[in-house]
Amino acid sequence: MKLKYLVASFLLIAAFFVSCHFGTKDEKQTILTGTATILVDETVYPLVEDHQMIFENQYQAKIKLVAKPEREIVKLLSEGKNNLAILTRELIPGEIKNFSRNNIKGKVTDFAIDGIAFIGHPSNSNFKMEEIELINFLNGKTSKIKNLVFDNANSSTVRYLMDLAKVKSLPKRIFFLCQPIMK
């Protein structure tokens, strides 16, 4: 009978130590180890993805990149659903104030220069688009531009052009390949 209790006690103690050893294995999170999810503006995603592969090969880190349009990233950050992001612009004062409530601090690091390419119909081979034409079109004024098509309504490219033209909404002759504008 004593042997039965002794074996049972030994098994319980062994199970306790084994569970303590395997159950409380906290992996240390540092800037070079651990895991992180980073929201990335889709316009620079391929560039950031290259950096991710190099970083993960060099360090004991696992980085999950999530490509999103700029507006969606800003919305998710302000809702506290994530705290790491790569954007193509600096934060505006209202965003900085909002993010500071969620303990999100921005850091500006220049690592790329973006460009916008406009592709015209082959029949318009001599058409030259100037900035003033684009601004006039975005403001609904007379312009040589008839229509514009963008890949995504919530992209940093659309936001940049709206800032350039100082408009809050876009004219009717602009089309998007996917999703409506997020507020």
mmCIF file with all atom_site columns, C-alpha atoms in Angstrom:
data_model
loop_
_atom_site.group_PDB
_atom_site.id
_atom_site.type_symbol
_atom_site.label_atom_id
_atom_site.label_alt_id
_atom_site.label_comp_id
_atom_site.label_asym_id
_atom_site.label_entity_id
_atom_site.label_seq_id
_atom_site.pdbx_PDB_ins_code
_atom_site.Cartn_x
_atom_site.Cartn_y
_atom_site.Cartn_z
_atom_site.occupancy
_atom_site.B_iso_or_equiv
_atom_site.pdbx_formal_charge
_atom_site.auth_seq_id
_atom_site.auth_comp_id
_atom_site.auth_asym_id
_atom_site.auth_atom_id
_atom_site.pdbx_PDB_model_num
ATOM 1   C CA . MET A 1 1   ? 0.000   0.000  0.000   1.00 0.00 ? 1   MET A CA 1
ATOM 2   C CA . LYS A 1 2   ? 2.843   2.393  0.903   1.00 0.00 ? 2   LYS A CA 1
ATOM 3   C CA . LEU A 1 3   ? 4.523   1.617  -2.407  1.00 0.00 ? 3   LEU A CA 1
ATOM 4   C CA . LYS A 1 4   ? 1.337   2.638  -4.240  1.00 0.00 ? 4   LYS A CA 1
ATOM 5   C CA . TYR A 1 5   ? 1.269   6.044  -2.469  1.00 0.00 ? 5   TYR A CA 1
ATOM 6   C CA . LEU A 1 6   ? 5.000   6.486  -2.984  1.00 0.00 ? 6   LEU A CA 1
ATOM 7   C CA . VAL A 1 7   ? 4.725   5.855  -6.756  1.00 0.00 ? 7   VAL A CA 1
ATOM 8   C CA . ALA A 1 8   ? 1.656   8.127  -7.029  1.00 0.00 ? 8   ALA A CA 1
ATOM 9   C CA . SER A 1 9   ? 3.459   10.900 -5.098  1.00 0.00 ? 9   SER A CA 1
ATOM 10  C CA . PHE A 1 10  ? 6.550   10.533 -7.259  1.00 0.00 ? 10  PHE A CA 1
ATOM 11  C CA . LEU A 1 11  ? 4.466   10.757 -10.470 1.00 0.00 ? 11  LEU A CA 1
ATOM 12  C CA . LEU A 1 12  ? 2.649   13.858 -9.181  1.00 0.00 ? 12  LEU A CA 1
ATOM 13  C CA . ILE A 1 13  ? 5.910   15.589 -8.262  1.00 0.00 ? 13  ILE A CA 1
ATOM 14  C CA . ALA A 1 14  ? 7.468   14.624 -11.609 1.00 0.00 ? 14  ALA A CA 1
ATOM 15  C CA . ALA A 1 15  ? 4.412   15.916 -13.477 1.00 0.00 ? 15  ALA A CA 1
ATOM 16  C CA . PHE A 1 16  ? 4.606   19.180 -11.505 1.00 0.00 ? 16  PHE A CA 1
ATOM 17  C CA . PHE A 1 17  ? 8.254   19.755 -12.385 1.00 0.00 ? 17  PHE A CA 1
ATOM 18  C CA . VAL A 1 18  ? 7.756   18.801 -16.026 1.00 0.00 ? 18  VAL A CA 1
ATOM 19  C CA . SER A 1 19  ? 4.780   21.159 -16.329 1.00 0.00 ? 19  SER A CA 1
ATOM 20  C CA . CYS A 1 20  ? 6.740   23.955 -14.666 1.00 0.00 ? 20  CYS A CA 1
ATOM 21  C CA . HIS A 1 21  ? 9.644   23.415 -17.022 1.00 0.00 ? 21  HIS A CA 1
ATOM 22  C CA . PHE A 1 22  ? 7.550   23.368 -20.214 1.00 0.00 ? 22  PHE A CA 1
ATOM 23  C CA . GLY A 1 23  ? 4.634   25.564 -19.178 1.00 0.00 ? 23  GLY A CA 1
ATOM 24  C CA . THR A 1 24  ? 6.414   28.758 -18.155 1.00 0.00 ? 24  THR A CA 1
ATOM 25  C CA . LYS A 1 25  ? 8.843   29.077 -21.002 1.00 0.00 ? 25  LYS A CA 1
ATOM 26  C CA . ASP A 1 26  ? 8.621   32.823 -21.613 1.00 0.00 ? 26  ASP A CA 1
ATOM 27  C CA . GLU A 1 27  ? 10.549  33.794 -24.675 1.00 0.00 ? 27  GLU A CA 1
ATOM 28  C CA . LYS A 1 28  ? 12.232  37.114 -24.187 1.00 0.00 ? 28  LYS A CA 1
ATOM 29  C CA . GLN A 1 29  ? 11.007  39.853 -26.518 1.00 0.00 ? 29  GLN A CA 1
ATOM 30  C CA . THR A 1 30  ? 13.713  42.292 -27.576 1.00 0.00 ? 30  THR A CA 1
ATOM 31  C CA . ILE A 1 31  ? 14.314  44.363 -30.676 1.00 0.00 ? 31  ILE A CA 1
ATOM 32  C CA . LEU A 1 32  ? 16.205  41.405 -32.162 1.00 0.00 ? 32  LEU A CA 1
ATOM 33  C CA . THR A 1 33  ? 14.190  38.416 -30.879 1.00 0.00 ? 33  THR A CA 1
ATOM 34  C CA . GLY A 1 34  ? 10.544  37.463 -30.538 1.00 0.00 ? 34  GLY A CA 1
ATOM 35  C CA . THR A 1 35  ? 7.579   38.112 -32.791 1.00 0.00 ? 35  THR A CA 1
ATOM 36  C CA . ALA A 1 36  ? 5.856   41.215 -34.116 1.00 0.00 ? 36  ALA A CA 1
ATOM 37  C CA . THR A 1 37  ? 3.032   42.101 -36.481 1.00 0.00 ? 37  THR A CA 1
ATOM 38  C CA . ILE A 1 38  ? 3.652   45.220 -38.552 1.00 0.00 ? 38  ILE A CA 1
ATOM 39  C CA . LEU A 1 39  ? 1.054   46.981 -40.694 1.00 0.00 ? 39  LEU A CA 1
ATOM 40  C CA . VAL A 1 40  ? 2.719   48.163 -43.912 1.00 0.00 ? 40  VAL A CA 1
ATOM 41  C CA . ASP A 1 41  ? 1.462   50.671 -46.458 1.00 0.00 ? 41  ASP A CA 1
ATOM 42  C CA . GLU A 1 42  ? 0.864   48.562 -49.545 1.00 0.00 ? 42  GLU A CA 1
ATOM 43  C CA . THR A 1 43  ? 2.798   50.986 -51.761 1.00 0.00 ? 43  THR A CA 1
ATOM 44  C CA . VAL A 1 44  ? 6.090   50.102 -50.007 1.00 0.00 ? 44  VAL A CA 1
ATOM 45  C CA . TYR A 1 45  ? 5.244   46.511 -49.042 1.00 0.00 ? 45  TYR A CA 1
ATOM 46  C CA . PRO A 1 46  ? 7.653   44.822 -51.524 1.00 0.00 ? 46  PRO A CA 1
ATOM 47  C CA . LEU A 1 47  ? 10.549  46.927 -50.233 1.00 0.00 ? 47  LEU A CA 1
ATOM 48  C CA . VAL A 1 48  ? 9.713   46.221 -46.575 1.00 0.00 ? 48  VAL A CA 1
ATOM 49  C CA . GLU A 1 49  ? 9.249   42.519 -47.356 1.00 0.00 ? 49  GLU A CA 1
ATOM 50  C CA . ASP A 1 50  ? 12.844  42.359 -48.624 1.00 0.00 ? 50  ASP A CA 1
ATOM 51  C CA . HIS A 1 51  ? 14.073  43.927 -45.375 1.00 0.00 ? 51  HIS A CA 1
ATOM 52  C CA . GLN A 1 52  ? 11.975  41.462 -43.377 1.00 0.00 ? 52  GLN A CA 1
ATOM 53  C CA . MET A 1 53  ? 13.604  38.448 -45.057 1.00 0.00 ? 53  MET A CA 1
ATOM 54  C CA . ILE A 1 54  ? 17.093  39.796 -44.376 1.00 0.00 ? 54  ILE A CA 1
ATOM 55  C CA . PHE A 1 55  ? 16.246  40.625 -40.745 1.00 0.00 ? 55  PHE A CA 1
ATOM 56  C CA . GLU A 1 56  ? 14.699  37.216 -40.033 1.00 0.00 ? 56  GLU A CA 1
ATOM 57  C CA . ASN A 1 57  ? 17.738  35.450 -41.520 1.00 0.00 ? 57  ASN A CA 1
ATOM 58  C CA . GLN A 1 58  ? 20.059  37.502 -39.326 1.00 0.00 ? 58  GLN A CA 1
ATOM 59  C CA . TYR A 1 59  ? 18.180  37.447 -35.991 1.00 0.00 ? 59  TYR A CA 1
ATOM 60  C CA . GLN A 1 60  ? 15.909  35.182 -33.935 1.00 0.00 ? 60  GLN A CA 1
ATOM 61  C CA . ALA A 1 61  ? 12.807  37.155 -34.849 1.00 0.00 ? 61  ALA A CA 1
ATOM 62  C CA . LYS A 1 62  ? 9.569   36.409 -36.636 1.00 0.00 ? 62  LYS A CA 1
ATOM 63  C CA . ILE A 1 63  ? 7.914   39.390 -38.301 1.00 0.00 ? 63  ILE A CA 1
ATOM 64  C CA . LYS A 1 64  ? 4.441   39.179 -39.774 1.00 0.00 ? 64  LYS A CA 1
ATOM 65  C CA . LEU A 1 65  ? 3.875   41.912 -42.348 1.00 0.00 ? 65  LEU A CA 1
ATOM 66  C CA . VAL A 1 66  ? 0.291   42.894 -43.145 1.00 0.00 ? 66  VAL A CA 1
ATOM 67  C CA . ALA A 1 67  ? -0.143  45.017 -46.287 1.00 0.00 ? 67  ALA A CA 1
ATOM 68  C CA . LYS A 1 68  ? -2.982  47.540 -45.988 1.00 0.00 ? 68  LYS A CA 1
ATOM 69  C CA . PRO A 1 69  ? -4.004  50.864 -47.520 1.00 0.00 ? 69  PRO A CA 1
ATOM 70  C CA . GLU A 1 70  ? -2.801  53.917 -45.601 1.00 0.00 ? 70  GLU A CA 1
ATOM 71  C CA . ARG A 1 71  ? -6.232  54.942 -44.290 1.00 0.00 ? 71  ARG A CA 1
ATOM 72  C CA . GLU A 1 72  ? -6.939  51.482 -42.932 1.00 0.00 ? 72  GLU A CA 1
ATOM 73  C CA . ILE A 1 73  ? -3.580  51.412 -41.126 1.00 0.00 ? 73  ILE A CA 1
ATOM 74  C CA . VAL A 1 74  ? -4.231  54.786 -39.492 1.00 0.00 ? 74  VAL A CA 1
ATOM 75  C CA . LYS A 1 75  ? -7.723  53.598 -38.467 1.00 0.00 ? 75  LYS A CA 1
ATOM 76  C CA . LEU A 1 76  ? -6.384  50.363 -36.929 1.00 0.00 ? 76  LEU A CA 1
ATOM 77  C CA . LEU A 1 77  ? -3.680  52.262 -35.044 1.00 0.00 ? 77  LEU A CA 1
ATOM 78  C CA . SER A 1 78  ? -6.165  54.799 -33.673 1.00 0.00 ? 78  SER A CA 1
ATOM 79  C CA . GLU A 1 79  ? -8.457  51.956 -32.529 1.00 0.00 ? 79  GLU A CA 1
ATOM 80  C CA . GLY A 1 80  ? -5.535  50.379 -30.663 1.00 0.00 ? 80  GLY A CA 1
ATOM 81  C CA . LYS A 1 81  ? -5.709  47.175 -32.743 1.00 0.00 ? 81  LYS A CA 1
ATOM 82  C CA . ASN A 1 82  ? -1.998  47.337 -33.560 1.00 0.00 ? 82  ASN A CA 1
ATOM 83  C CA . ASN A 1 83  ? 0.931   49.477 -32.479 1.00 0.00 ? 83  ASN A CA 1
ATOM 84  C CA . LEU A 1 84  ? 3.510   48.939 -35.225 1.00 0.00 ? 84  LEU A CA 1
ATOM 85  C CA . ALA A 1 85  ? 3.174   50.352 -38.716 1.00 0.00 ? 85  ALA A CA 1
ATOM 86  C CA . ILE A 1 86  ? 5.163   51.602 -41.667 1.00 0.00 ? 86  ILE A CA 1
ATOM 87  C CA . LEU A 1 87  ? 3.588   54.548 -43.474 1.00 0.00 ? 87  LEU A CA 1
ATOM 88  C CA . THR A 1 88  ? 4.784   56.634 -46.403 1.00 0.00 ? 88  THR A CA 1
ATOM 89  C CA . ARG A 1 89  ? 4.349   59.947 -44.622 1.00 0.00 ? 89  ARG A CA 1
ATOM 90  C CA . GLU A 1 90  ? 4.750   61.681 -41.290 1.00 0.00 ? 90  GLU A CA 1
ATOM 91  C CA . LEU A 1 91  ? 1.839   61.691 -38.879 1.00 0.00 ? 91  LEU A CA 1
ATOM 92  C CA . ILE A 1 92  ? -0.272  64.839 -38.670 1.00 0.00 ? 92  ILE A CA 1
ATOM 93  C CA . PRO A 1 93  ? -0.694  66.540 -35.246 1.00 0.00 ? 93  PRO A CA 1
ATOM 94  C CA . GLY A 1 94  ? -4.206  65.126 -34.696 1.00 0.00 ? 94  GLY A CA 1
ATOM 95  C CA . GLU A 1 95  ? -2.957  61.587 -35.340 1.00 0.00 ? 95  GLU A CA 1
ATOM 96  C CA . ILE A 1 96  ? 0.011   62.048 -33.008 1.00 0.00 ? 96  ILE A CA 1
ATOM 97  C CA . LYS A 1 97  ? -2.333  63.191 -30.226 1.00 0.00 ? 97  LYS A CA 1
ATOM 98  C CA . ASN A 1 98  ? -4.719  60.294 -30.858 1.00 0.00 ? 98  ASN A CA 1
ATOM 99  C CA . PHE A 1 99  ? -1.947  57.696 -30.986 1.00 0.00 ? 99  PHE A CA 1
ATOM 100 C CA . SER A 1 100 ? -0.281  58.991 -27.823 1.00 0.00 ? 100 SER A CA 1
ATOM 101 C CA . ARG A 1 101 ? -3.457  58.002 -25.930 1.00 0.00 ? 101 ARG A CA 1
ATOM 102 C CA . ASN A 1 102 ? -2.742  54.407 -27.029 1.00 0.00 ? 102 ASN A CA 1
ATOM 103 C CA . ASN A 1 103 ? 0.967   54.732 -26.119 1.00 0.00 ? 103 ASN A CA 1
ATOM 104 C CA . ILE A 1 104 ? 1.996   54.710 -29.773 1.00 0.00 ? 104 ILE A CA 1
ATOM 105 C CA . LYS A 1 105 ? 5.004   56.891 -30.498 1.00 0.00 ? 105 LYS A CA 1
ATOM 106 C CA . GLY A 1 106 ? 5.968   57.648 -34.062 1.00 0.00 ? 106 GLY A CA 1
ATOM 107 C CA . LYS A 1 107 ? 9.516   57.554 -35.346 1.00 0.00 ? 107 LYS A CA 1
ATOM 108 C CA . VAL A 1 108 ? 10.368  59.059 -38.707 1.00 0.00 ? 108 VAL A CA 1
ATOM 109 C CA . THR A 1 109 ? 12.989  57.266 -40.768 1.00 0.00 ? 109 THR A CA 1
ATOM 110 C CA . ASP A 1 110 ? 13.413  58.127 -44.424 1.00 0.00 ? 110 ASP A CA 1
ATOM 111 C CA . PHE A 1 111 ? 14.090  54.959 -46.400 1.00 0.00 ? 111 PHE A CA 1
ATOM 112 C CA . ALA A 1 112 ? 12.423  55.462 -49.764 1.00 0.00 ? 112 ALA A CA 1
ATOM 113 C CA . ILE A 1 113 ? 11.248  58.101 -52.184 1.00 0.00 ? 113 ILE A CA 1
ATOM 114 C CA . ASP A 1 114 ? 7.906   57.437 -53.790 1.00 0.00 ? 114 ASP A CA 1
ATOM 115 C CA . GLY A 1 115 ? 6.817   58.408 -57.258 1.00 0.00 ? 115 GLY A CA 1
ATOM 116 C CA . ILE A 1 116 ? 3.535   58.531 -59.134 1.00 0.00 ? 116 ILE A CA 1
ATOM 117 C CA . ALA A 1 117 ? 3.270   57.421 -62.743 1.00 0.00 ? 117 ALA A CA 1
ATOM 118 C CA . PHE A 1 118 ? 0.336   58.386 -64.944 1.00 0.00 ? 118 PHE A CA 1
ATOM 119 C CA . ILE A 1 119 ? -0.379  56.145 -67.900 1.00 0.00 ? 119 ILE A CA 1
ATOM 120 C CA . GLY A 1 120 ? -2.360  57.560 -70.794 1.00 0.00 ? 120 GLY A CA 1
ATOM 121 C CA . HIS A 1 121 ? -4.175  56.016 -73.711 1.00 0.00 ? 121 HIS A CA 1
ATOM 122 C CA . PRO A 1 122 ? -1.883  55.385 -76.714 1.00 0.00 ? 122 PRO A CA 1
ATOM 123 C CA . SER A 1 123 ? -4.002  57.733 -78.845 1.00 0.00 ? 123 SER A CA 1
ATOM 124 C CA . ASN A 1 124 ? -2.888  60.624 -76.584 1.00 0.00 ? 124 ASN A CA 1
ATOM 125 C CA . SER A 1 125 ? 0.813   60.233 -77.372 1.00 0.00 ? 125 SER A CA 1
ATOM 126 C CA . ASN A 1 126 ? 1.521   63.974 -77.253 1.00 0.00 ? 126 ASN A CA 1
ATOM 127 C CA . PHE A 1 127 ? -0.442  64.695 -74.055 1.00 0.00 ? 127 PHE A CA 1
ATOM 128 C CA . LYS A 1 128 ? 1.751   66.162 -71.345 1.00 0.00 ? 128 LYS A CA 1
ATOM 129 C CA . MET A 1 129 ? 0.268   66.253 -67.855 1.00 0.00 ? 129 MET A CA 1
ATOM 130 C CA . GLU A 1 130 ? 1.395   69.140 -65.712 1.00 0.00 ? 130 GLU A CA 1
ATOM 131 C CA . GLU A 1 131 ? 0.830   69.553 -62.002 1.00 0.00 ? 131 GLU A CA 1
ATOM 132 C CA . ILE A 1 132 ? -1.562  72.484 -62.506 1.00 0.00 ? 132 ILE A CA 1
ATOM 133 C CA . GLU A 1 133 ? -3.722  70.328 -64.826 1.00 0.00 ? 133 GLU A CA 1
ATOM 134 C CA . LEU A 1 134 ? -3.909  67.649 -62.151 1.00 0.00 ? 134 LEU A CA 1
ATOM 135 C CA . ILE A 1 135 ? -4.766  70.166 -59.422 1.00 0.00 ? 135 ILE A CA 1
ATOM 136 C CA . ASN A 1 136 ? -7.451  71.750 -61.615 1.00 0.00 ? 136 ASN A CA 1
ATOM 137 C CA . PHE A 1 137 ? -8.959  68.332 -62.344 1.00 0.00 ? 137 PHE A CA 1
ATOM 138 C CA . LEU A 1 138 ? -8.995  67.352 -58.657 1.00 0.00 ? 138 LEU A CA 1
ATOM 139 C CA . ASN A 1 139 ? -10.683 70.665 -57.819 1.00 0.00 ? 139 ASN A CA 1
ATOM 140 C CA . GLY A 1 140 ? -13.379 70.079 -60.451 1.00 0.00 ? 140 GLY A CA 1
ATOM 141 C CA . LYS A 1 141 ? -12.116 72.895 -62.687 1.00 0.00 ? 141 LYS A CA 1
ATOM 142 C CA . THR A 1 142 ? -11.577 72.786 -66.448 1.00 0.00 ? 142 THR A CA 1
ATOM 143 C CA . SER A 1 143 ? -8.715  70.462 -67.321 1.00 0.00 ? 143 SER A CA 1
ATOM 144 C CA . LYS A 1 144 ? -7.318  68.440 -70.226 1.00 0.00 ? 144 LYS A CA 1
ATOM 145 C CA . ILE A 1 145 ? -7.661  65.367 -67.999 1.00 0.00 ? 145 ILE A CA 1
ATOM 146 C CA . LYS A 1 146 ? -10.918 63.507 -68.604 1.00 0.00 ? 146 LYS A CA 1
ATOM 147 C CA . ASN A 1 147 ? -10.746 60.678 -66.018 1.00 0.00 ? 147 ASN A CA 1
ATOM 148 C CA . LEU A 1 148 ? -8.346  59.159 -63.495 1.00 0.00 ? 148 LEU A CA 1
ATOM 149 C CA . VAL A 1 149 ? -8.242  55.559 -62.292 1.00 0.00 ? 149 VAL A CA 1
ATOM 150 C CA . PHE A 1 150 ? -6.482  54.482 -59.082 1.00 0.00 ? 150 PHE A CA 1
ATOM 151 C CA . ASP A 1 151 ? -5.881  51.008 -57.749 1.00 0.00 ? 151 ASP A CA 1
ATOM 152 C CA . ASN A 1 152 ? -7.230  51.745 -54.269 1.00 0.00 ? 152 ASN A CA 1
ATOM 153 C CA . ALA A 1 153 ? -9.368  54.542 -52.851 1.00 0.00 ? 153 ALA A CA 1
ATOM 154 C CA . ASN A 1 154 ? -7.595  54.391 -49.480 1.00 0.00 ? 154 ASN A CA 1
ATOM 155 C CA . SER A 1 155 ? -4.029  54.454 -50.766 1.00 0.00 ? 155 SER A CA 1
ATOM 156 C CA . SER A 1 156 ? -1.342  56.917 -49.788 1.00 0.00 ? 156 SER A CA 1
ATOM 157 C CA . THR A 1 157 ? -1.208  58.015 -53.443 1.00 0.00 ? 157 THR A CA 1
ATOM 158 C CA . VAL A 1 158 ? -4.822  59.234 -53.364 1.00 0.00 ? 158 VAL A CA 1
ATOM 159 C CA . ARG A 1 159 ? -4.239  60.948 -50.005 1.00 0.00 ? 159 ARG A CA 1
ATOM 160 C CA . TYR A 1 160 ? -1.096  62.645 -51.348 1.00 0.00 ? 160 TYR A CA 1
ATOM 161 C CA . LEU A 1 161 ? -2.891  63.989 -54.426 1.00 0.00 ? 161 LEU A CA 1
ATOM 162 C CA . MET A 1 162 ? -5.811  65.229 -52.296 1.00 0.00 ? 162 MET A CA 1
ATOM 163 C CA . ASP A 1 163 ? -3.332  67.039 -50.033 1.00 0.00 ? 163 ASP A CA 1
ATOM 164 C CA . LEU A 1 164 ? -1.552  68.470 -53.079 1.00 0.00 ? 164 LEU A CA 1
ATOM 165 C CA . ALA A 1 165 ? -4.817  69.831 -54.513 1.00 0.00 ? 165 ALA A CA 1
ATOM 166 C CA . LYS A 1 166 ? -6.107  70.822 -51.046 1.00 0.00 ? 166 LYS A CA 1
ATOM 167 C CA . VAL A 1 167 ? -9.417  68.988 -51.561 1.00 0.00 ? 167 VAL A CA 1
ATOM 168 C CA . LYS A 1 168 ? -11.531 67.085 -49.033 1.00 0.00 ? 168 LYS A CA 1
ATOM 169 C CA . SER A 1 169 ? -13.410 64.994 -51.602 1.00 0.00 ? 169 SER A CA 1
ATOM 170 C CA . LEU A 1 170 ? -12.667 63.814 -55.106 1.00 0.00 ? 170 LEU A CA 1
ATOM 171 C CA . PRO A 1 171 ? -14.511 64.761 -58.301 1.00 0.00 ? 171 PRO A CA 1
ATOM 172 C CA . LYS A 1 172 ? -16.891 62.313 -59.967 1.00 0.00 ? 172 LYS A CA 1
ATOM 173 C CA . ARG A 1 173 ? -14.554 61.397 -62.820 1.00 0.00 ? 173 ARG A CA 1
ATOM 174 C CA . ILE A 1 174 ? -12.191 59.403 -60.598 1.00 0.00 ? 174 ILE A CA 1
ATOM 175 C CA . PHE A 1 175 ? -12.521 55.626 -60.498 1.00 0.00 ? 175 PHE A CA 1
ATOM 176 C CA . PHE A 1 176 ? -11.042 52.924 -58.273 1.00 0.00 ? 176 PHE A CA 1
ATOM 177 C CA . LEU A 1 177 ? -10.257 49.296 -58.972 1.00 0.00 ? 177 LEU A CA 1
ATOM 178 C CA . CYS A 1 178 ? -11.193 48.242 -55.448 1.00 0.00 ? 178 CYS A CA 1
ATOM 179 C CA . GLN A 1 179 ? -13.007 49.282 -52.258 1.00 0.00 ? 179 GLN A CA 1
ATOM 180 C CA . PRO A 1 180 ? -14.802 52.504 -51.359 1.00 0.00 ? 180 PRO A CA 1
ATOM 181 C CA . ILE A 1 181 ? -13.164 55.344 -49.453 1.00 0.00 ? 181 ILE A CA 1
ATOM 182 C CA . MET A 1 182 ? -12.933 54.772 -45.682 1.00 0.00 ? 182 MET A CA 1
ATOM 183 C CA . LYS A 1 183 ? -13.929 57.651 -43.450 1.00 0.00 ? 183 LYS A CA 1
#
